[in-house]
Amino acid sequence: MERMTEKNDHESHNAPAPDWEKRFRAPRVSLPEWAEDAPDRSLFVSNATGTYELYAWDRATGAQRQVTDRPNGTTDGVLTPDGRWIWWFSDTDGDEFGVWKRQPFGGGDDEPATPGIGAAYPGGLALGRDGTAVVGCSTDEDGSTIHVLPPGGTPVEIYRHRESAGVGDLSHDGTLVAVEHTEHGDAMHSALRVVRLDGTTVAELDDTKGGALELGLSVLGFAPVDGDTRLLVGHQRRGRWEPIVWDVASGEETDLAIELPGDVSAEWYPDGSALLIVHSFDARSELWRYDFARRELTAVEMPAGTVSGATARPDGSVEYLWSSAAHPPVVRSTSGGVVLDPPGAKAPESVPVTDVWVEGPGGRIHALVQRPAGEGPFPTVFEIHGGPTAHDRDSFTAGPAAWVDHGYAVVRVNYRGSTGYGREWTDALKHRVGLIELEDIAAVREWAVTSRLADPSKLVLSGGSWGGYLTLLGLGTQPDAWAVGLAAVPVADYVTAYHDEMEALKSMDRTLLGGTPEEVPERYEASSPLTYVDEVRAPVYISAGLNDPRCPIQQVENYVNRLAARGATHEVYRYDAGHGSLVVEERIKQVRLELDFAERHLA
């Protein structure tokens, strides 16, 4: 059965909204970005209107205004260093393909920001103090390109390659551009090149040694001082992400030797004398200050939980966006108090997570568990994260909280391929793509059943994006394990997805699977949910965006047609957006449909 849902006919407008809906509707703000040379001018994202849009905030006067207003929302924006302009990316209904526009900070008409550069997928952006823009683009036809657009001038192409690449940063004086690239063909491990504005090379850093080693680099930012040629770089040489300082003029590398377990990222303090360290370990994070002169770390006080973003202000204070599974997000400052508090009712709290470590075929697996009130075993949702190079954290998430409110336990698994547990754990995801992650999920499922957390007859496999892919693949390869499957914006037919998806994801798939579908057809077949669709026995719910460039709609239709051909129980919801929705009521509608589907089929 296939149900086309166009209207929300379930909600009673007279009844008070339940807590799970309030969590989605509660006003939220992102960590405000501030203009480097005008720190009172800030830009943030909020859902205050019911759709996530960009907002300008003048800290000196307290004035705030909405910058963008589009049916499907806007989240990609940046301030010029002088704070005069707001640049924002304009795509079509979430398809991620478009152009940059700009608007005066104080308000006014939008205008094209990159005349002469055609529509593309964004590949990084860096804005100079003299008005120069360095614009990264990606298209199916051209691969990756980078243009320098001088103020009032004509764009000049300084970089082009078929493999994925992007703009990392522009030096403080506007003379050097750091480029992350994967010319060696490994889209999971970038190399770095620093070039002048005419494209000539200044320095190269390639830990992969031309693709021979699986060691990545990332641009964390140039020193915020004119004439300073130091570039902060993330590396994996000791089996995890951590920073070094690379002087691109002399070639000297300074190892900071920050002895913290887990991944370490960093950004400069505004005067260049210190680094703000973000340390991620066991699904939580903490902040430190690294002082160059003393070569020592000092803890930045913060509650236990997760930092989703942090920035050091010119006065030395640190602002950060914090939450935990139980407590909604808030923008705090080390100077005291809440930095930006949106008006309106606050999100109801949820239940905390507990940590579970399970022995798996590739090592210990970390899972986060939320339990409803009462005694188990409970109907249980395995909420599988996307990425795959991401991980679940002890942070506030309205989706899992909704399931807990309805009496479900929620288990989130940081399977092999997840970040945050070292390079080997992330890089284990090769060639047997999907099947490796499902081995880890199966090990945690066994724990959940034997520990009497989960009712084995009421197990739901659920996820979005890569999590949606693993859901469909799991329903076909582990048909006896799951009672219901809920897949949002999934990869369903891997071969068709490869040919239809955006170019950067083609590069990632070639890296993960070792080639194209024509070169290694057996690997794509083994990793494609479509291969196992006739084995699926659990009822399946699928939601898909009609404009999704990451998990395109046709490959979903191919899978759905196979389900329909054999009369398998399934429902499909198609919506007019891209890889998910930025509209709050649309998000609520989709969760409501999933809750309803699970309730009907687990009853």
XYZ file of C-alpha atoms in Angstrom:
603
model
C 0.000 0.000 0.000
C 1.205 3.490 -0.819
C -0.295 6.539 0.782
C 0.278 9.976 -0.740
C 0.000 12.498 2.088
C -0.484 16.099 1.063
C -2.350 17.653 3.995
C -1.983 17.324 7.736
C -5.374 15.965 8.702
C -4.324 14.536 12.074
C -3.796 17.675 14.132
C -6.572 19.119 16.200
C -6.177 22.866 16.346
C -8.205 23.037 19.547
C -6.188 20.627 21.667
C -3.012 21.898 23.379
C 0.156 20.862 21.597
C 2.040 17.946 23.163
C 5.564 18.452 24.483
C 7.165 16.720 21.517
C 5.683 19.288 19.121
C 6.655 22.139 21.429
C 10.288 21.058 21.187
C 10.213 21.545 17.421
C 8.313 24.848 17.602
C 10.344 26.402 20.399
C 12.371 29.330 19.047
C 16.031 28.489 18.511
C 19.091 30.410 17.422
C 22.456 29.333 16.063
C 25.770 30.573 17.427
C 26.021 34.170 16.144
C 28.819 34.814 13.658
C 30.422 38.236 14.013
C 32.200 40.469 11.504
C 35.959 40.400 12.117
C 36.444 44.173 11.832
C 32.999 45.118 13.193
C 32.375 42.673 16.048
C 29.087 44.317 17.079
C 27.563 43.132 13.809
C 26.401 39.531 13.925
C 24.506 37.022 11.812
C 22.554 34.024 13.088
C 19.946 31.472 12.026
C 16.577 31.160 13.761
C 13.262 29.370 13.340
C 11.331 32.265 14.908
C 8.906 32.524 11.973
C 8.439 28.753 11.736
C 11.067 28.472 9.006
C 14.830 28.585 9.516
C 16.092 31.905 8.124
C 19.029 34.305 8.523
C 18.870 37.230 10.964
C 21.084 40.298 11.431
C 21.843 41.510 14.947
C 23.406 44.871 15.833
C 24.796 44.241 19.296
C 25.449 47.931 19.912
C 21.786 48.852 19.587
C 20.190 45.460 20.233
C 18.302 45.686 16.937
C 17.530 42.453 15.112
C 15.952 41.928 11.717
C 15.118 39.032 9.439
C 17.422 38.958 6.412
C 15.933 36.197 4.251
C 12.367 35.027 3.757
C 11.940 32.034 1.457
C 9.322 29.262 1.445
C 11.878 26.527 2.104
C 14.198 28.504 4.371
C 17.813 29.709 4.286
C 20.752 28.772 6.488
C 23.945 29.500 4.500
C 25.147 33.029 5.100
C 28.303 34.967 5.974
C 29.270 38.536 6.906
C 31.925 40.544 5.105
C 34.864 41.424 7.400
C 33.697 45.050 7.664
C 30.162 43.958 8.486
C 28.639 46.038 5.691
C 27.222 43.123 3.712
C 25.496 39.822 4.340
C 26.145 37.159 1.730
C 23.639 34.295 1.481
C 23.293 31.290 -0.793
C 20.200 31.178 -2.984
C 19.152 27.751 -4.256
C 15.784 26.504 -5.534
C 13.538 24.719 -3.034
C 16.407 23.017 -1.265
C 18.227 21.642 -4.321
C 21.551 23.190 -3.095
C 22.305 24.446 -6.622
C 22.394 28.201 -6.976
C 24.293 31.473 -6.614
C 25.440 33.810 -3.864
C 23.476 36.988 -3.231
C 24.200 39.841 -0.876
C 22.221 42.378 1.126
C 23.300 45.458 3.145
C 23.597 44.719 6.859
C 21.041 47.384 7.699
C 18.558 46.104 5.127
C 17.802 46.715 1.493
C 17.406 44.865 -1.768
C 19.286 41.671 -2.539
C 21.726 41.825 -5.419
C 23.890 39.256 -7.215
C 27.114 38.823 -5.256
C 29.089 36.862 -7.851
C 28.263 38.233 -11.317
C 29.929 36.196 -14.022
C 29.932 32.967 -11.985
C 27.165 30.582 -12.971
C 24.892 28.543 -10.741
C 26.625 25.646 -8.978
C 26.826 23.671 -5.776
C 28.782 25.741 -3.229
C 32.416 24.812 -2.695
C 33.513 27.223 0.001
C 33.631 31.015 0.204
C 36.198 33.461 1.591
C 35.723 37.239 1.689
C 38.573 39.744 1.828
C 38.842 43.124 3.484
C 39.166 44.950 0.175
C 35.987 43.387 -1.216
C 37.687 40.482 -2.992
C 35.758 37.206 -2.924
C 37.150 33.708 -3.416
C 34.314 31.471 -4.570
C 34.347 27.679 -4.764
C 31.916 25.871 -7.056
C 31.057 22.332 -8.072
C 29.093 21.163 -11.108
C 28.664 17.872 -12.912
C 30.171 19.371 -16.043
C 33.221 21.169 -14.629
C 34.005 19.327 -11.430
C 35.490 21.688 -8.831
C 36.455 25.256 -9.686
C 37.617 28.258 -7.677
C 37.260 31.850 -8.872
C 38.711 35.084 -7.550
C 36.256 37.949 -7.923
C 37.895 41.373 -7.383
C 35.634 44.230 -6.243
C 33.740 45.496 -9.270
C 35.758 43.251 -11.559
C 35.440 40.070 -13.578
C 35.885 36.636 -11.985
C 39.146 34.837 -12.743
C 39.360 31.064 -12.503
C 42.406 30.035 -10.456
C 41.648 26.342 -9.900
C 39.919 23.476 -11.716
C 39.903 19.726 -11.157
C 37.495 16.821 -11.695
C 37.870 15.615 -8.106
C 36.291 17.409 -5.162
C 37.962 20.551 -3.829
C 36.964 23.724 -2.049
C 38.034 27.056 -0.592
C 39.522 26.691 2.884
C 40.367 30.272 3.861
C 41.791 33.607 2.713
C 44.722 35.116 4.606
C 44.073 38.196 6.764
C 45.809 40.486 4.249
C 43.925 38.906 1.341
C 46.966 37.643 -0.559
C 46.875 33.860 0.000
C 44.157 31.272 -0.542
C 44.145 27.876 1.194
C 42.555 25.114 -0.888
C 41.434 21.692 0.318
C 41.558 19.164 -2.530
C 41.354 15.454 -3.290
C 43.221 15.355 -6.603
C 44.736 12.035 -5.453
C 41.240 10.486 -5.645
C 40.564 9.877 -1.936
C 37.559 12.019 -1.062
C 37.819 11.115 2.638
C 41.342 12.500 3.076
C 42.074 15.955 1.695
C 45.433 17.520 0.875
C 46.181 21.259 1.061
C 47.527 23.781 -1.393
C 48.136 27.466 -0.730
C 48.037 29.730 -3.772
C 48.256 33.414 -4.562
C 45.297 35.259 -6.024
C 46.587 34.497 -9.518
C 46.565 30.759 -8.772
C 50.324 30.260 -8.532
C 51.352 27.813 -5.834
C 53.026 28.964 -2.620
C 53.061 25.726 -0.626
C 51.675 22.172 -0.586
C 50.918 19.762 2.245
C 49.787 16.230 1.437
C 49.781 13.633 4.194
C 48.317 11.068 1.778
C 51.615 11.090 -0.206
C 49.694 11.178 -3.468
C 46.960 8.859 -2.256
C 49.219 6.158 -0.791
C 48.245 6.874 2.838
C 44.833 7.422 4.415
C 45.718 10.600 6.317
C 43.602 13.703 5.916
C 44.180 17.418 6.414
C 41.705 20.250 6.943
C 41.975 24.032 6.902
C 41.133 25.574 10.278
C 42.079 29.135 9.367
C 44.863 31.635 8.700
C 46.259 33.625 11.616
C 44.138 36.779 12.111
C 47.082 39.162 11.668
C 48.268 40.992 8.543
C 51.470 39.515 7.132
C 51.227 36.418 9.344
C 51.638 33.378 7.111
C 50.708 30.793 9.740
C 47.849 28.477 8.824
C 46.055 26.398 11.442
C 45.621 22.883 10.065
C 43.822 19.786 11.303
C 45.704 16.496 10.798
C 45.350 12.762 11.567
C 48.984 11.720 11.988
C 48.444 10.303 15.466
C 45.224 8.465 14.683
C 42.783 11.283 15.455
C 42.022 14.853 14.443
C 44.255 17.463 16.118
C 45.773 20.826 15.108
C 49.206 21.929 13.981
C 50.417 25.363 12.895
C 51.951 25.446 9.422
C 53.901 28.494 8.282
C 53.180 28.396 4.564
C 56.055 30.791 3.785
C 58.856 28.943 5.598
C 57.315 25.459 5.562
C 57.827 25.124 9.330
C 55.281 22.966 11.148
C 54.630 23.427 14.864
C 53.166 20.420 16.637
C 51.059 21.641 19.548
C 51.121 18.221 21.248
C 47.749 18.673 22.902
C 47.432 15.524 24.990
C 43.683 15.087 25.161
C 41.894 11.855 24.226
C 39.526 12.009 21.278
C 39.337 14.572 18.466
C 40.647 18.108 18.880
C 39.716 21.089 16.722
C 40.737 24.715 17.129
C 40.290 28.285 15.993
C 42.334 31.435 16.578
C 41.693 33.977 19.275
C 41.256 37.335 17.498
C 44.741 38.634 18.379
C 46.501 35.430 17.252
C 48.092 34.814 20.646
C 46.078 31.733 21.546
C 43.769 29.029 20.238
C 40.264 28.097 21.306
C 40.277 24.306 21.520
C 37.132 22.215 21.053
C 37.739 18.729 22.427
C 35.294 15.941 21.480
C 35.410 12.634 23.348
C 32.839 9.890 24.007
C 29.970 11.859 22.415
C 30.551 14.981 24.523
C 32.741 18.045 24.228
C 34.624 20.618 26.245
C 36.515 23.862 25.627
C 40.127 24.838 26.355
C 42.381 27.812 25.703
C 45.868 27.062 24.333
C 48.359 29.846 25.003
C 51.250 29.997 22.502
C 53.650 31.854 24.778
C 53.281 29.415 27.688
C 52.429 26.394 25.513
C 49.773 25.318 27.989
C 46.076 24.508 28.151
C 43.553 26.195 30.418
C 40.056 24.784 30.791
C 37.104 26.941 29.752
C 34.357 26.321 32.296
C 31.134 24.910 30.863
C 28.444 22.376 31.827
C 28.707 18.726 30.803
C 27.160 18.160 27.382
C 27.905 19.106 23.800
C 29.223 22.297 22.211
C 27.821 22.675 18.693
C 29.907 25.769 17.968
C 32.230 28.163 19.780
C 33.975 31.435 19.036
C 36.451 33.656 20.870
C 35.457 37.332 20.980
C 37.850 40.324 20.846
C 37.427 40.928 24.603
C 38.754 37.420 25.316
C 35.386 35.925 26.219
C 34.140 32.759 24.556
C 30.622 32.314 23.227
C 29.352 28.813 22.622
C 26.176 26.944 21.693
C 25.572 24.249 24.310
C 22.996 21.538 24.915
C 22.563 18.052 26.323
C 20.045 15.331 25.567
C 17.952 16.549 28.494
C 18.421 20.321 28.153
C 17.578 22.506 25.131
C 20.305 24.502 23.350
C 21.410 27.897 24.630
C 24.090 30.372 23.514
C 26.271 31.048 26.561
C 29.288 33.248 27.230
C 32.177 32.771 29.617
C 31.615 36.395 30.638
C 28.360 35.242 32.196
C 24.780 34.697 31.147
C 22.979 33.920 27.935
C 24.207 35.718 24.822
C 21.125 35.501 22.643
C 17.777 34.385 24.031
C 14.972 34.143 21.465
C 11.509 35.236 22.615
C 8.741 32.701 23.109
C 8.111 29.527 25.069
C 11.155 27.402 25.815
C 11.414 23.812 24.641
C 10.333 21.242 27.248
C 13.222 19.228 28.613
C 13.686 15.551 27.746
C 15.385 12.618 29.468
C 19.180 12.260 29.693
C 21.166 9.692 27.765
C 23.062 6.816 29.284
C 26.223 5.411 27.727
C 26.474 1.807 26.596
C 29.608 0.082 25.301
C 29.092 -3.147 23.373
C 31.745 -5.480 22.020
C 31.389 -5.741 18.249
C 33.194 -7.398 15.358
C 35.403 -4.334 14.841
C 35.900 -3.266 18.459
C 33.901 -1.603 21.212
C 30.805 0.223 19.971
C 29.482 3.295 21.764
C 25.716 3.724 21.914
C 23.553 6.373 23.556
C 20.293 5.236 25.170
C 17.220 7.162 26.301
C 14.584 5.326 28.341
C 10.943 6.259 28.899
C 9.298 5.992 32.313
C 8.404 2.524 33.570
C 9.953 -0.910 33.365
C 11.190 -2.550 30.180
C 11.328 -4.210 27.861
C 10.112 -1.295 25.741
C 9.262 -0.896 22.112
C 12.575 0.493 20.898
C 13.659 2.758 18.068
C 17.180 2.410 16.700
C 17.666 5.956 15.413
C 20.629 5.710 13.011
C 22.644 8.835 12.289
C 23.505 10.099 8.824
C 26.820 11.169 7.410
C 28.229 8.530 7.601
C 31.164 10.674 8.778
C 29.321 12.106 11.772
C 28.318 10.792 15.179
C 25.508 11.007 17.700
C 26.226 13.102 20.782
C 24.801 13.993 24.151
C 22.914 16.903 22.620
C 19.298 18.030 22.465
C 17.402 16.454 19.580
C 13.656 16.837 19.203
C 13.160 13.682 17.096
C 14.411 11.076 19.593
C 12.690 12.975 22.411
C 9.372 12.554 20.594
C 9.757 8.774 20.596
C 10.600 8.748 24.307
C 7.438 10.785 25.006
C 5.446 8.061 23.249
C 6.851 5.292 25.419
C 9.714 4.101 23.220
C 13.299 3.565 24.229
C 15.717 5.177 21.769
C 19.120 3.722 20.914
C 21.650 5.630 18.819
C 24.711 3.730 17.609
C 28.051 5.273 16.672
C 28.899 2.489 14.241
C 32.194 2.058 12.370
C 32.407 4.957 9.950
C 31.387 7.422 12.655
C 33.703 10.261 13.585
C 34.883 10.949 17.116
C 36.497 7.578 17.877
C 39.745 7.833 15.972
C 40.805 7.576 12.351
C 40.743 3.769 12.169
C 37.124 3.654 13.345
C 36.058 6.184 10.714
C 38.148 4.673 7.929
C 36.873 1.130 8.591
C 33.995 2.026 6.301
C 35.433 0.820 2.988
C 34.261 -1.510 0.214
C 31.697 -3.401 2.369
C 29.795 -0.160 2.723
C 26.584 -0.410 4.738
C 27.192 -4.004 5.745
C 29.937 -2.976 8.189
C 27.709 -0.451 9.963
C 24.877 -2.976 10.179
C 27.165 -5.490 11.903
C 27.694 -2.940 14.673
C 23.993 -2.076 14.840
C 23.201 -5.804 15.109
C 25.623 -6.174 18.035
C 23.951 -3.313 19.898
C 20.529 -4.723 19.035
C 21.540 -8.022 20.644
C 22.608 -6.153 23.776
C 19.331 -4.228 23.875
C 17.283 -7.426 23.717
C 19.341 -9.511 26.145
C 19.500 -6.646 28.666
C 15.690 -6.443 28.515
C 15.739 -2.834 27.404
C 14.066 -3.705 24.102
C 11.041 -5.824 23.233
C 12.376 -8.008 20.368
C 8.964 -8.028 18.705
C 8.764 -4.228 18.640
C 12.053 -3.039 17.205
C 12.016 -0.081 14.830
C 14.947 0.664 12.510
C 14.915 4.336 11.603
C 17.163 7.029 10.182
C 17.615 9.848 7.716
C 20.059 10.273 4.822
C 22.826 7.690 5.440
C 20.714 6.512 8.363
C 17.813 6.059 5.947
C 20.107 4.088 3.653
C 21.159 1.810 6.520
C 17.500 1.394 7.447
C 16.524 0.073 4.015
C 19.664 -2.039 3.754
C 19.056 -3.448 7.238
C 15.453 -4.357 6.486
C 16.656 -6.419 3.533
C 19.766 -8.020 5.016
C 18.382 -8.517 8.551
C 14.709 -9.200 7.772
C 14.004 -11.098 11.005
C 15.478 -8.420 13.248
C 13.114 -5.508 12.677
C 9.365 -5.048 13.051
C 9.117 -1.664 11.278
C 11.415 0.459 9.106
C 11.323 4.269 8.785
C 13.660 5.709 6.144
C 13.935 9.449 5.484
C 15.716 10.791 2.372
C 17.546 7.461 1.880
C 19.890 5.935 -0.635
C 17.694 3.110 -1.904
C 19.165 2.141 -5.274
C 22.907 2.783 -5.043
C 23.712 2.631 -8.756
C 21.006 5.083 -9.793
C 21.826 7.290 -6.808
C 25.454 7.465 -7.932
C 24.565 8.601 -11.436
C 21.996 11.185 -10.267
C 23.661 12.691 -7.192
C 25.789 15.832 -6.889
C 29.388 15.549 -8.094
C 31.034 15.780 -4.656
C 29.084 12.724 -3.492
C 30.148 10.778 -6.570
C 33.739 11.328 -5.409
C 32.871 10.087 -1.937
C 31.173 6.969 -3.301
C 34.180 6.158 -5.492
C 36.345 6.405 -2.384
C 34.051 4.286 -0.212
C 33.442 1.571 -2.774
C 36.728 1.684 -4.656
C 35.430 2.899 -8.015
C 32.361 3.617 -10.106
C 29.410 1.222 -10.517
C 30.916 0.193 -13.857
C 34.332 -0.520 -12.322
C 33.218 -2.436 -9.190
C 29.621 -3.514 -9.910
C 29.732 -6.315 -7.351
C 30.412 -3.854 -4.512
C 27.567 -1.561 -5.472
C 25.270 -4.555 -5.757
C 26.300 -5.879 -2.332
C 25.782 -2.462 -0.733
C 22.540 -1.451 -2.438
C 19.194 -1.789 -0.596
C 17.562 -2.525 -3.968
C 19.464 -5.825 -4.123
C 17.638 -7.104 -1.040
C 14.244 -5.457 -1.505
C 12.467 -8.776 -2.087
C 13.672 -10.006 1.318
C 12.029 -7.133 3.205
C 9.210 -8.333 5.450
C 8.711 -5.428 7.836
C 6.338 -2.592 6.930
C 8.338 0.275 5.425
C 7.717 4.018 5.607
C 9.784 6.256 3.303
C 9.882 10.038 3.079
C 11.749 11.777 0.264
C 12.408 15.303 -0.968
C 11.519 15.912 -4.596
C 14.515 18.272 -5.032
C 17.109 16.255 -3.112
C 20.575 16.374 -4.787
C 22.124 13.980 -2.251
C 19.606 11.131 -2.314
C 17.738 11.887 -5.546
C 14.097 10.987 -5.956
C 14.315 8.592 -8.929
C 16.381 5.997 -7.083
C 13.802 6.091 -4.258
C 11.045 5.534 -6.819
C 12.910 2.500 -8.183
C 12.913 0.930 -4.727
C 9.273 1.824 -4.046
C 8.205 0.313 -7.371
C 9.829 -2.973 -6.394
C 8.005 -2.963 -3.055
C 4.718 -2.217 -4.805
C 5.248 -4.923 -7.430
C 5.214 -7.645 -4.796
C 2.513 -6.067 -2.632
C 4.830 -5.310 0.285
C 3.397 -3.132 3.032
C 4.776 0.363 2.593
C 3.863 4.025 2.625
C 5.604 6.909 0.901
C 5.544 10.613 1.634
C 7.026 12.946 -0.972
C 7.497 16.619 -0.176
C 8.607 19.647 -2.166
C 12.034 20.327 -0.666
C 15.567 18.992 -0.747
C 17.563 16.833 1.669
C 15.194 17.473 4.573
C 13.095 20.508 5.387
C 13.808 23.824 7.099
C 10.096 24.387 7.788
C 9.137 23.529 11.370
C 5.579 22.404 10.671
C 6.836 20.172 7.861
C 9.266 18.536 10.271
C 6.496 17.997 12.812
C 4.264 16.536 10.111
C 6.914 14.029 9.094
C 7.542 12.905 12.676
C 3.799 12.583 13.234
C 3.505 10.360 10.175
C 6.352 8.161 11.419
C 4.839 7.875 14.902
C 1.472 6.964 13.411
C 2.979 4.376 11.066
C 4.911 2.684 13.884
C 1.902 2.677 16.200
C -0.352 1.050 13.618
C 2.119 -1.651 12.647
C 3.399 -2.488 16.127
C -0.070 -2.728 17.660
